[in-house]
Coordinates of C-alpha atoms in Angstrom, one line a residue:
M1 CA 117.2 172.4 18.2
Q2 CA 116.4 170.6 21.6
V3 CA 117.4 166.6 21.2
A4 CA 114.4 164.4 22.1
P5 CA 114.8 162.2 25.0
M6 CA 116.2 158.8 24.6
S7 CA 112.9 156.8 24.0
K8 CA 111.9 159.6 21.4
L9 CA 115.2 159.3 19.5
Y10 CA 115.0 155.6 19.3
V11 CA 111.2 155.8 17.8
F12 CA 112.9 158.7 15.3
C13 CA 115.7 156.3 14.3
I14 CA 113.5 153.4 13.4
A15 CA 111.2 156.0 11.3
L16 CA 114.3 156.9 9.3
A17 CA 115.5 153.6 8.7
A18 CA 112.1 152.6 7.5
T19 CA 112.1 155.7 5.0
L20 CA 115.7 154.8 3.8
S21 CA 117.1 158.3 5.4
A22 CA 120.6 159.1 4.8
F23 CA 121.2 159.5 8.4
P24 CA 122.6 156.5 10.4
P25 CA 119.7 154.3 11.6
C26 CA 119.7 152.7 15.1
S27 CA 119.9 149.4 13.8
W28 CA 122.9 148.2 11.6
A29 CA 121.0 145.0 10.3
E30 CA 119.8 146.4 7.0
P31 CA 117.9 144.7 4.5
S32 CA 120.0 144.4 1.2
A33 CA 117.6 147.1 -0.2
Q34 CA 118.0 149.6 2.3
L35 CA 121.9 149.2 2.3
A36 CA 122.2 149.5 -1.4
K37 CA 120.0 152.8 -1.2
R38 CA 122.2 154.1 1.7
L39 CA 125.6 153.4 -0.3
E40 CA 124.2 155.4 -3.2
L41 CA 124.2 158.4 -0.7
G42 CA 127.8 158.0 -0.4
D43 CA 127.8 157.1 3.4
C44 CA 130.3 154.4 3.3
Q45 CA 134.1 154.5 3.0
F46 CA 135.3 151.1 1.6
V47 CA 138.3 149.2 2.6
E48 CA 138.9 145.9 1.0
G49 CA 135.3 145.9 -0.1
K50 CA 133.8 146.5 3.5
C51 CA 131.7 149.5 4.2
Y52 CA 133.0 151.6 7.1
K53 CA 130.7 154.4 8.2
P54 CA 132.2 157.7 10.0
M55 CA 131.5 157.1 13.8
R56 CA 128.9 159.2 15.1
M57 CA 129.8 161.9 17.7
I58 CA 127.3 161.3 20.7
V59 CA 124.7 163.7 20.8
S60 CA 122.7 164.0 24.2
G61 CA 119.8 166.2 25.4
D62 CA 120.3 165.0 28.8
P63 CA 121.5 167.3 31.4
A64 CA 122.8 164.7 33.8
M65 CA 125.7 164.0 31.4
L66 CA 127.6 167.2 33.0
A67 CA 127.3 165.6 36.6
R68 CA 130.6 165.3 38.3
P69 CA 131.2 161.6 39.0
L70 CA 132.2 161.2 42.9
A71 CA 136.0 161.3 43.8
S72 CA 137.6 157.8 44.3
P73 CA 140.8 156.6 45.6
N74 CA 140.9 153.9 42.9
A75 CA 140.5 153.6 39.0
V76 CA 139.4 150.5 37.1
V77 CA 140.6 150.1 33.9
W78 CA 140.0 146.7 31.7
R79 CA 142.4 145.2 29.2
I80 CA 141.0 143.5 26.2
D81 CA 142.7 141.0 24.2
L82 CA 141.2 141.3 20.8
Q83 CA 142.7 138.0 19.7
T84 CA 141.5 135.6 22.5
G85 CA 138.6 137.9 23.8
E86 CA 140.0 137.6 27.3
Q87 CA 139.4 140.4 29.6
T88 CA 141.5 141.6 32.4
R89 CA 140.6 144.0 35.3
F90 CA 143.4 146.6 36.5
E91 CA 143.0 148.9 39.6
F92 CA 145.2 151.9 40.0
A93 CA 145.3 153.5 43.1
I94 CA 145.8 157.3 42.5
D95 CA 145.7 160.3 44.5
E96 CA 143.9 162.2 41.8
L97 CA 141.0 161.4 39.5
L98 CA 138.9 164.7 39.0
P99 CA 139.5 168.6 38.7
E100 CA 138.9 170.9 41.8
S101 CA 135.0 170.9 42.0
Q102 CA 133.0 168.1 42.6
E103 CA 129.7 169.7 42.2
A104 CA 127.4 169.3 39.2
P105 CA 126.6 172.7 37.6
S106 CA 123.2 174.0 37.4
L107 CA 121.6 174.3 33.6
P108 CA 121.9 176.1 31.6
F109 CA 123.2 178.9 33.6
D110 CA 126.5 177.5 34.4
R111 CA 127.3 176.1 30.7
P112 CA 129.7 177.6 28.6
Q113 CA 128.1 179.8 26.2
V114 CA 129.6 178.7 23.2
R115 CA 128.4 177.5 19.7
A116 CA 130.3 175.8 17.4
R117 CA 132.3 178.0 15.2
S118 CA 131.4 178.4 11.3
N119 CA 133.1 176.0 9.2
T120 CA 136.5 176.8 8.8
R121 CA 138.2 173.5 8.4
T122 CA 141.5 173.4 6.6
P123 CA 142.8 170.2 4.7
I124 CA 146.3 169.2 5.5
N125 CA 148.1 168.6 2.1
D126 CA 151.1 166.9 3.7
T127 CA 150.0 164.7 6.1
T128 CA 153.7 163.4 6.6
E129 CA 154.7 166.6 8.4
F130 CA 154.7 166.6 12.1
P131 CA 152.4 166.7 14.1
Y132 CA 150.1 165.6 11.5
S133 CA 151.9 162.4 10.9
S134 CA 150.9 161.2 14.3
V135 CA 147.4 161.9 13.5
L136 CA 145.6 158.4 12.8
K137 CA 142.3 157.1 10.7
L138 CA 140.8 154.2 12.3
F139 CA 138.5 151.3 10.7
M140 CA 136.7 149.3 13.1
S141 CA 134.4 146.2 12.9
I142 CA 130.9 146.4 14.7
P143 CA 130.0 143.4 16.5
G144 CA 126.9 141.4 14.8
T145 CA 127.2 143.2 11.7
Q146 CA 128.8 143.1 8.3
Y147 CA 129.6 146.8 8.7
G148 CA 132.3 149.0 10.1
A149 CA 132.9 152.3 11.7
A150 CA 135.6 155.0 11.0
C151 CA 137.2 157.2 13.6
S152 CA 140.3 159.0 14.3
G153 CA 143.2 158.8 16.8
M154 CA 146.6 159.7 17.7
M155 CA 149.8 158.1 18.3
L156 CA 151.4 158.1 21.9
S157 CA 154.7 155.9 21.5
E158 CA 156.1 153.5 19.1
T159 CA 153.3 150.7 19.5
V160 CA 150.6 152.6 21.7
A161 CA 147.8 155.1 20.5
L162 CA 144.8 156.8 21.8
T163 CA 141.3 157.3 20.7
A164 CA 137.8 157.7 22.1
G165 CA 136.2 155.0 24.3
H166 CA 132.9 155.1 21.9
C167 CA 135.3 154.1 18.8
C168 CA 136.5 150.8 20.8
Y169 CA 133.6 149.8 22.9
S170 CA 129.6 150.7 22.4
N171 CA 127.8 151.0 25.8
D172 CA 124.5 152.4 24.4
A173 CA 122.8 150.4 21.6
S174 CA 120.3 153.7 21.2
Q175 CA 123.1 155.7 19.9
G176 CA 122.9 153.3 16.6
I177 CA 125.7 150.5 17.5
P178 CA 125.1 147.3 19.0
E179 CA 126.7 147.0 22.6
G180 CA 129.9 145.6 22.9
I181 CA 133.6 145.5 21.9
L182 CA 134.7 147.2 18.2
S183 CA 137.8 145.3 16.8
V184 CA 140.3 147.7 15.2
D185 CA 141.0 146.5 11.8
Y186 CA 143.2 149.1 10.2
V187 CA 145.2 151.6 12.2
I188 CA 146.6 154.2 9.2
P189 CA 149.1 157.1 10.3
A190 CA 148.6 160.3 8.0
M191 CA 146.3 158.8 5.7
N192 CA 145.9 161.3 2.6
G193 CA 143.2 159.5 0.6
T194 CA 142.4 156.0 -0.1
D195 CA 145.7 155.5 -2.1
E196 CA 148.2 157.2 0.4
R197 CA 149.4 155.5 3.3
P198 CA 152.9 157.1 3.9
F199 CA 153.6 155.0 6.9
G200 CA 151.6 151.8 6.0
F201 CA 149.1 150.6 8.3
T202 CA 148.4 148.1 11.1
E203 CA 146.1 146.9 13.6
A204 CA 145.6 146.7 17.3
D205 CA 145.7 143.5 19.6
E206 CA 144.8 145.0 22.8
L207 CA 142.4 147.6 24.1
W208 CA 142.5 149.3 27.5
I209 CA 139.1 150.7 28.4
P210 CA 137.8 152.4 31.5
D211 CA 135.2 150.7 33.8
E212 CA 133.2 153.8 33.7
W213 CA 132.8 153.5 30.0
K214 CA 132.4 149.8 29.8
N215 CA 129.8 149.7 32.5
P216 CA 128.5 153.2 32.6
R217 CA 126.4 155.4 35.1
W218 CA 124.7 158.1 33.0
N219 CA 126.7 160.9 35.4
E220 CA 130.1 159.4 34.5
E221 CA 130.5 158.2 31.0
F222 CA 131.5 161.2 29.2
N223 CA 134.4 161.9 31.4
H224 CA 135.8 158.7 30.7
D225 CA 135.3 158.4 26.5
W226 CA 138.8 157.1 26.0
C227 CA 140.6 154.0 24.8
V228 CA 144.2 153.3 24.8
M229 CA 145.4 150.7 21.8
H230 CA 148.2 148.6 21.8
L231 CA 149.5 148.0 18.1
T232 CA 151.0 145.0 16.5
R233 CA 153.6 147.0 14.6
D234 CA 156.1 150.0 15.5
M235 CA 154.3 152.8 13.8
G236 CA 155.6 155.8 16.1
S237 CA 159.3 155.9 15.5
R238 CA 158.5 157.0 12.0
T239 CA 155.5 158.9 12.6
Q240 CA 156.7 160.5 16.1
W241 CA 154.0 161.6 18.4
M242 CA 152.8 164.5 20.7
D243 CA 153.3 165.2 24.3
L244 CA 150.7 164.6 26.7
V245 CA 149.4 167.6 29.0
S246 CA 150.1 167.1 32.7
A247 CA 147.3 164.9 34.2
T248 CA 147.3 167.0 37.4
A249 CA 147.0 170.3 35.2
R250 CA 144.4 172.8 36.8
D251 CA 141.2 174.0 34.8
S252 CA 142.7 177.3 34.8
Y253 CA 145.4 176.0 32.5
F254 CA 142.9 175.2 29.6
N255 CA 140.2 178.1 30.1
R256 CA 140.0 180.6 26.8
K257 CA 143.1 179.1 25.2
N258 CA 143.3 178.3 21.5
V259 CA 143.0 174.5 20.8
H260 CA 143.7 172.7 17.3
I261 CA 141.9 169.8 16.5
A262 CA 143.1 167.2 13.5
G263 CA 141.3 164.3 12.0
Y264 CA 139.1 162.9 9.5
P265 CA 135.6 164.5 9.2
G266 CA 133.0 162.3 7.5
D267 CA 131.5 165.1 5.7
L268 CA 134.4 166.3 3.6
R269 CA 135.6 164.0 0.8
D270 CA 134.0 160.8 2.3
G271 CA 136.2 161.2 5.3
N272 CA 139.4 160.0 3.5
Y273 CA 141.3 163.4 4.2
M274 CA 142.6 165.1 7.2
Y275 CA 141.5 168.3 8.2
E276 CA 142.3 170.9 11.0
V277 CA 140.1 173.3 12.7
E278 CA 140.9 175.8 15.4
G279 CA 138.6 177.0 18.3
T280 CA 138.7 178.5 21.7
I281 CA 138.1 176.4 24.9
A282 CA 135.1 178.0 27.1
G283 CA 135.4 176.0 30.0
V284 CA 136.2 172.6 31.8
Y285 CA 133.7 170.8 33.5
G286 CA 134.3 167.4 35.1
S287 CA 136.8 165.9 32.8
I288 CA 135.5 167.4 29.9
I289 CA 136.7 170.2 27.8
Y290 CA 134.0 172.5 26.1
H291 CA 135.0 174.5 23.0
D292 CA 133.7 176.0 19.7
A293 CA 135.9 174.2 17.2
Y294 CA 133.7 172.6 14.3
T295 CA 133.7 169.0 14.4
Y296 CA 131.6 166.3 12.9
Q297 CA 131.0 162.3 13.0
G298 CA 134.4 160.8 11.8
N299 CA 136.5 163.3 14.1
S300 CA 135.9 161.4 17.0
G301 CA 138.9 160.0 18.7
G302 CA 141.0 162.7 17.2
P303 CA 143.6 165.1 19.1
N304 CA 143.0 168.2 20.7
F305 CA 146.5 169.8 21.3
F306 CA 148.1 173.1 21.9
I307 CA 150.8 174.7 19.8
L308 CA 153.5 175.5 22.3
D309 CA 156.4 176.2 20.0
E310 CA 155.8 175.6 16.1
D311 CA 159.5 176.4 15.4
T312 CA 160.8 173.7 17.5
G313 CA 158.2 171.4 17.1
S314 CA 156.3 171.4 20.7
Y315 CA 152.9 170.2 20.7
E316 CA 150.9 169.2 23.7
I317 CA 147.7 166.8 23.7
V318 CA 145.0 167.9 26.1
G319 CA 141.9 166.2 24.9
I320 CA 140.3 163.8 22.8
V321 CA 137.3 164.5 20.3
S322 CA 134.2 162.9 22.3
H323 CA 130.9 164.6 21.6
G324 CA 128.2 167.2 21.0
F325 CA 125.5 168.2 23.1
E326 CA 122.2 170.1 22.7
Y327 CA 120.3 171.5 25.0
D328 CA 117.7 174.6 25.2
G329 CA 118.8 175.5 21.6
Q330 CA 122.4 175.6 22.3
H331 CA 125.0 173.3 21.1
W332 CA 128.6 172.6 22.6
N333 CA 131.2 170.3 21.3
G334 CA 133.1 168.4 24.2
S335 CA 136.3 166.6 24.5
T336 CA 137.5 164.1 27.0
M337 CA 140.6 165.4 29.2
I338 CA 144.0 163.3 29.6
K339 CA 143.6 162.5 33.6
T340 CA 145.3 160.0 35.6
P341 CA 143.3 156.8 34.6
V342 CA 144.8 157.5 31.0
V343 CA 148.4 157.8 32.0
E344 CA 148.0 154.6 34.0
A345 CA 146.6 152.7 31.4
I346 CA 149.1 153.9 28.7
R347 CA 151.9 153.0 31.1
E348 CA 150.3 149.5 31.4
A349 CA 149.9 149.1 27.5
M350 CA 153.6 150.2 26.9
D351 CA 156.2 147.3 26.9
C352 CA 159.1 148.9 28.6
S353 CA 161.5 146.0 27.8
A354 CA 161.3 147.2 23.9
G355 CA 162.8 150.5 24.6
C356 CA 166.2 151.8 23.9
E357 CA 169.4 152.2 25.7
E358 CA 169.2 155.3 28.0
G359 CA 171.6 158.3 26.7
A360 CA 171.1 156.6 23.0
R361 CA 171.2 159.1 20.0
K362 CA 170.1 159.0 16.6
C363 CA 169.1 161.2 13.6
L364 CA 165.5 161.6 12.6
G365 CA 165.6 162.7 8.9
A366 CA 168.0 165.5 8.1
S367 CA 167.3 168.1 11.0
Q368 CA 165.9 166.0 13.9
V369 CA 167.5 164.2 16.8
Q370 CA 166.3 161.4 18.9
S371 CA 167.5 160.8 22.4
C372 CA 166.7 157.8 24.5
E373 CA 165.2 159.0 27.7
I374 CA 162.9 158.0 30.5
N375 CA 159.5 159.3 29.7
S376 CA 156.3 160.3 31.9
F377 CA 155.0 156.8 31.9
G378 CA 158.5 155.5 33.4
C379 CA 159.4 153.8 30.3
L380 CA 162.7 154.4 28.0
S381 CA 161.7 155.8 24.9
W382 CA 163.1 158.0 21.9
S383 CA 162.2 161.6 22.5
T384 CA 162.4 164.1 19.3
S385 CA 164.1 167.4 19.2
R386 CA 165.2 169.8 16.1
C387 CA 168.5 170.8 15.1
G388 CA 169.1 174.9 15.0
D389 CA 169.1 176.9 11.8
E390 CA 171.7 176.1 9.4
Q391 CA 172.4 173.0 11.1
T392 CA 172.0 169.2 10.1
C393 CA 172.0 165.9 12.1
V394 CA 175.1 163.7 11.6
L395 CA 175.5 160.0 12.2
D396 CA 175.9 160.0 15.9
G397 CA 172.9 162.0 16.5
Q398 CA 174.6 165.3 17.2
C399 CA 173.8 168.4 15.6
A400 CA 176.5 170.1 13.4
D401 CA 176.8 173.2 11.2
C402 CA 176.0 173.0 7.6
E403 CA 178.6 173.1 4.7
H404 CA 176.8 174.5 1.8
A405 CA 177.9 174.1 -1.5
C406 CA 175.9 176.8 -2.9
N407 CA 173.4 179.9 -2.2
E408 CA 169.9 179.0 -1.5
G409 CA 168.0 179.6 -4.7
K410 CA 170.9 179.7 -7.2
Q411 CA 170.4 177.9 -10.5
R412 CA 173.2 176.8 -13.2
C413 CA 173.5 174.5 -16.2
S414 CA 175.5 171.2 -15.1
D415 CA 175.9 170.4 -18.7
D416 CA 174.5 171.4 -22.2
H417 CA 171.0 169.9 -21.1
T418 CA 170.6 169.9 -17.3
V419 CA 169.4 173.0 -15.0
E420 CA 170.4 172.4 -11.3
Q421 CA 169.3 174.5 -8.4
C422 CA 170.4 175.1 -4.7
V423 CA 168.4 173.5 -2.4
P424 CA 168.4 171.8 1.0
G425 CA 169.6 168.1 0.6
E426 CA 168.7 165.2 2.4
L427 CA 171.0 166.2 5.3
G428 CA 169.5 169.9 5.5
C429 CA 172.8 171.4 3.9
R430 CA 172.4 173.2 0.5
E431 CA 173.6 171.3 -2.7
W432 CA 173.2 170.9 -6.3
Q433 CA 170.0 169.2 -7.2
E434 CA 169.0 168.6 -10.8
E435 CA 165.5 170.6 -11.5
K436 CA 164.8 169.7 -14.9
T437 CA 166.3 168.5 -18.1
C438 CA 166.1 170.5 -21.5
G439 CA 163.9 169.1 -24.3
L440 CA 165.5 167.3 -27.5
R441 CA 166.1 170.6 -29.6
E442 CA 167.0 172.8 -26.9
I443 CA 170.2 173.7 -24.9
C444 CA 171.1 174.8 -21.3
V445 CA 172.3 178.6 -21.0
D446 CA 172.5 180.9 -18.0
A447 CA 170.1 178.0 -16.1
E448 CA 167.8 178.5 -19.1
C449 CA 166.5 176.1 -21.7
L450 CA 166.7 177.8 -25.2
P451 CA 166.0 176.6 -28.5
Q452 CA 169.3 174.9 -29.9
P453 CA 171.0 176.9 -32.9
D454 CA 170.4 175.3 -36.3
G455 CA 173.9 174.0 -36.7
T456 CA 177.6 174.7 -35.8
D457 CA 178.7 175.9 -38.9
G458 CA 179.9 179.4 -38.0
D459 CA 176.7 181.3 -38.5
T460 CA 176.5 184.9 -37.2
P461 CA 173.9 186.2 -35.1
D462 CA 171.2 188.6 -35.8
P463 CA 172.6 191.8 -35.6
D464 CA 169.7 193.6 -34.2
A465 CA 168.4 191.0 -31.7
C466 CA 171.8 189.4 -30.5
T467 CA 170.0 186.8 -28.4
G468 CA 169.6 183.2 -28.0
A469 CA 172.0 180.3 -28.0
C470 CA 174.8 179.6 -29.9
Q471 CA 178.3 177.2 -30.5
P472 CA 181.7 178.4 -29.8
I473 CA 182.5 178.1 -33.7
D474 CA 179.8 180.7 -34.5
A475 CA 181.2 183.8 -36.0
P476 CA 180.8 187.5 -34.2
A477 CA 179.1 190.3 -35.8
C478 CA 179.3 194.1 -35.2
L479 CA 176.2 195.8 -34.1
S480 CA 174.8 198.7 -36.2
D481 CA 175.8 201.1 -33.4
G482 CA 179.4 200.7 -34.6
H483 CA 180.9 200.4 -31.2
S484 CA 179.4 196.9 -30.0
I485 CA 179.9 193.5 -31.2
C486 CA 177.7 190.2 -30.7
E487 CA 179.8 187.3 -29.5
C488 CA 179.2 183.8 -28.3
R489 CA 180.1 183.6 -24.8
E490 CA 179.1 180.4 -22.5
L491 CA 176.9 179.3 -25.3
R492 CA 174.8 182.5 -25.5
W493 CA 174.9 185.4 -27.6
T494 CA 176.2 188.4 -25.9
V495 CA 176.6 192.1 -26.6
V496 CA 180.1 193.4 -26.0
D497 CA 181.0 197.1 -25.6
C498 CA 184.2 197.5 -27.7
A499 CA 185.2 200.6 -25.8
D500 CA 184.9 198.3 -22.5
Y501 CA 187.2 195.6 -24.1
C502 CA 189.6 197.9 -25.4
A503 CA 190.1 199.7 -21.9
D504 CA 190.5 196.1 -20.3
E505 CA 193.2 195.6 -23.1
G506 CA 194.8 199.1 -22.1
H507 CA 194.2 200.7 -25.6
P508 CA 191.8 203.3 -26.7
F509 CA 188.8 202.3 -28.6
K510 CA 188.9 202.5 -32.5
S511 CA 186.3 200.9 -34.3
C512 CA 184.2 197.4 -34.8
G513 CA 185.0 196.1 -38.1
L514 CA 186.5 193.4 -40.0
D515 CA 189.8 191.5 -38.8
L516 CA 191.8 190.8 -42.2
S517 CA 193.7 188.2 -40.6
E518 CA 191.0 186.2 -39.5
G519 CA 188.3 187.0 -41.7
V520 CA 185.7 187.8 -39.2
E521 CA 184.4 191.2 -37.4
A522 CA 186.2 192.3 -34.4
C523 CA 186.6 195.0 -31.9
Q524 CA 189.6 197.2 -33.1
C525 CA 191.8 199.3 -30.6
R526 CA 194.3 201.9 -31.5
D527 CA 197.8 201.2 -30.7
L528 CA 200.0 203.6 -28.2
G529 CA 202.9 203.0 -30.0
G530 CA 203.8 199.6 -29.4
V531 CA 206.8 197.7 -30.6
D532 CA 205.0 194.7 -31.7
G533 CA 205.4 195.1 -35.8
D534 CA 202.0 196.5 -36.0
L535 CA 201.3 198.7 -39.1
P536 CA 202.4 202.6 -39.1
D537 CA 198.7 203.5 -38.4
G538 CA 198.9 201.4 -34.9
D539 CA 195.9 199.3 -35.5
S540 CA 195.5 196.8 -33.3
Q541 CA 193.0 193.4 -33.7
T542 CA 191.2 191.7 -30.9
S543 CA 191.5 188.5 -32.6
G544 CA 194.3 186.4 -34.5
E545 CA 197.4 185.0 -33.4
P546 CA 199.6 187.4 -31.3
E547 CA 202.5 189.1 -32.8
V548 CA 206.0 188.6 -31.7
T549 CA 209.0 191.0 -31.5
D550 CA 212.6 190.6 -32.0
G551 CA 213.3 192.3 -28.5
S552 CA 215.1 195.3 -30.1
T553 CA 214.3 198.7 -28.8
S554 CA 216.6 200.5 -31.6
G555 CA 214.7 203.3 -32.9
G556 CA 211.6 202.5 -31.2
C557 CA 211.1 199.8 -34.0
A558 CA 211.2 196.1 -34.7
S559 CA 213.5 194.5 -37.0
T560 CA 211.2 193.5 -40.0
P561 CA 211.7 192.8 -43.9
A562 CA 209.8 196.2 -44.6
A563 CA 212.5 198.2 -42.5
G564 CA 215.5 196.1 -44.2
W565 CA 214.4 197.3 -47.5
F566 CA 213.8 200.6 -46.4
L567 CA 217.5 201.0 -45.2
L568 CA 218.7 199.5 -48.4
L569 CA 216.7 202.0 -50.7
S570 CA 218.0 204.9 -48.9
L571 CA 221.5 203.7 -49.2
L572 CA 221.1 203.4 -52.8
A573 CA 219.6 206.8 -53.3
L574 CA 222.3 208.3 -51.0
S575 CA 225.0 206.9 -53.1
A576 CA 223.5 208.0 -56.5
V577 CA 223.6 211.7 -55.2
K578 CA 227.3 211.4 -54.2
R579 CA 228.0 210.2 -57.8
R580 CA 226.1 213.1 -59.4
Q581 CA 228.0 215.7 -57.1
R582 CA 231.6 214.2 -58.2
I583 CA 230.5 214.8 -61.9

């Protein structure tokens, strides 16, 4: 639909407020009854009992917003001290301020014909993973009211962050927020619901805002919808941050490329969870990128970024979520580009003296290395790179090959009640880590928790199943097939083929039966004519005490009491025969 002119929009907002509409009213000074009604509609995010509403993405129907500002040799930026209220003017001499063309396009024909895509936003479940760890949730107080606003943002260094200009300074009361500075109450990296703040939070003590936004001329403001924030605590060392695109990149670098946007849209789960959406850049006009990615209020100030190499963690910020535009039934989403004034403001906001020693290295987690280098802003800061596959970062900030303790995915029992799995450890190398503990009446067998046997009294297994846990004292049993036995091996009933067992012993298989010497069933193997005192049929048992020979090889038999009696009886019989012959 076509957006009404500003005068009509103001009247429209007054009417909405009077009817207790769910849409944000033009005035934030609501009577308590209206406020209570609005809160019932879930329009607020509460922090420490204060109501913060998702910041409205500015929507305009004025075609003049696309007119390109005239080139200037200077850029003016204001530093605002949020603690004292002092405002300091900085003027930068720069060679470049705008892209190639200075002419304003005629509408609607020169506009990128782009509609916002269907709602394909994806929730970020692990917000601590880079680059999402560098995305911010912002809560600001609105001047002259008891309410606040919520935006998105991004880290740029240890203590410097970036967001949209309208998240720091309201320059047009007709958009629903009284004109003036917004104080930044909470800066929360990677927020994942109201109870999950993995990196804690901080606040901003300084804002850097372009003069074109603070003192707008209608043909300039959307080209300068940015704000640099200096934070009171070092957050970036833990969250890391994405690189910035070159301020001198030409328009052709952006056209038709896929762009990703991350932030906290207010229409999804109360704006307390991070979402990512992908779109295509339709064109660059002035210092504005127009794209078809679906954004909503609360996304304001969030990063537009390219994925250069996901494997190596290379990402590039190309814009800041700024506004929407309705004209002649068409809708576009616009983002402010990273141009030279932004870079200069970031350089001023950085405290270079708080950097690191050039050339120093350290580990960031198990598989990333940080090295101290001069960044694009002329300050020493930590840059991050990843180690290669099968490598880990060691204490001196160097990547070294892993010494793995096991094969990934393997499992084992560390004791009778604990299952361990082989996984990458804290340093990235594979190691055994506890996966689970068996229950009170369970025992770990072959990396599984199985029901513990009733006792350790020599029970025999189920001859048909031969499954489950066992104890070493439990007796084996021959199976019904006659050639297999069920034995307790490694605390688990296991089927053993007697033929294989006998072959391993170097004997042919005979049967599975009772071992008389031990009183238990066992595999029985045929003797090939051994010299170990076996019975005449050559039976050999698989269990019991080993038989000891006397080392004699006479007659192929061992000297035993039975053999002695046999010899004595033979001599007596021979003597009797000789006596009879004499008679």
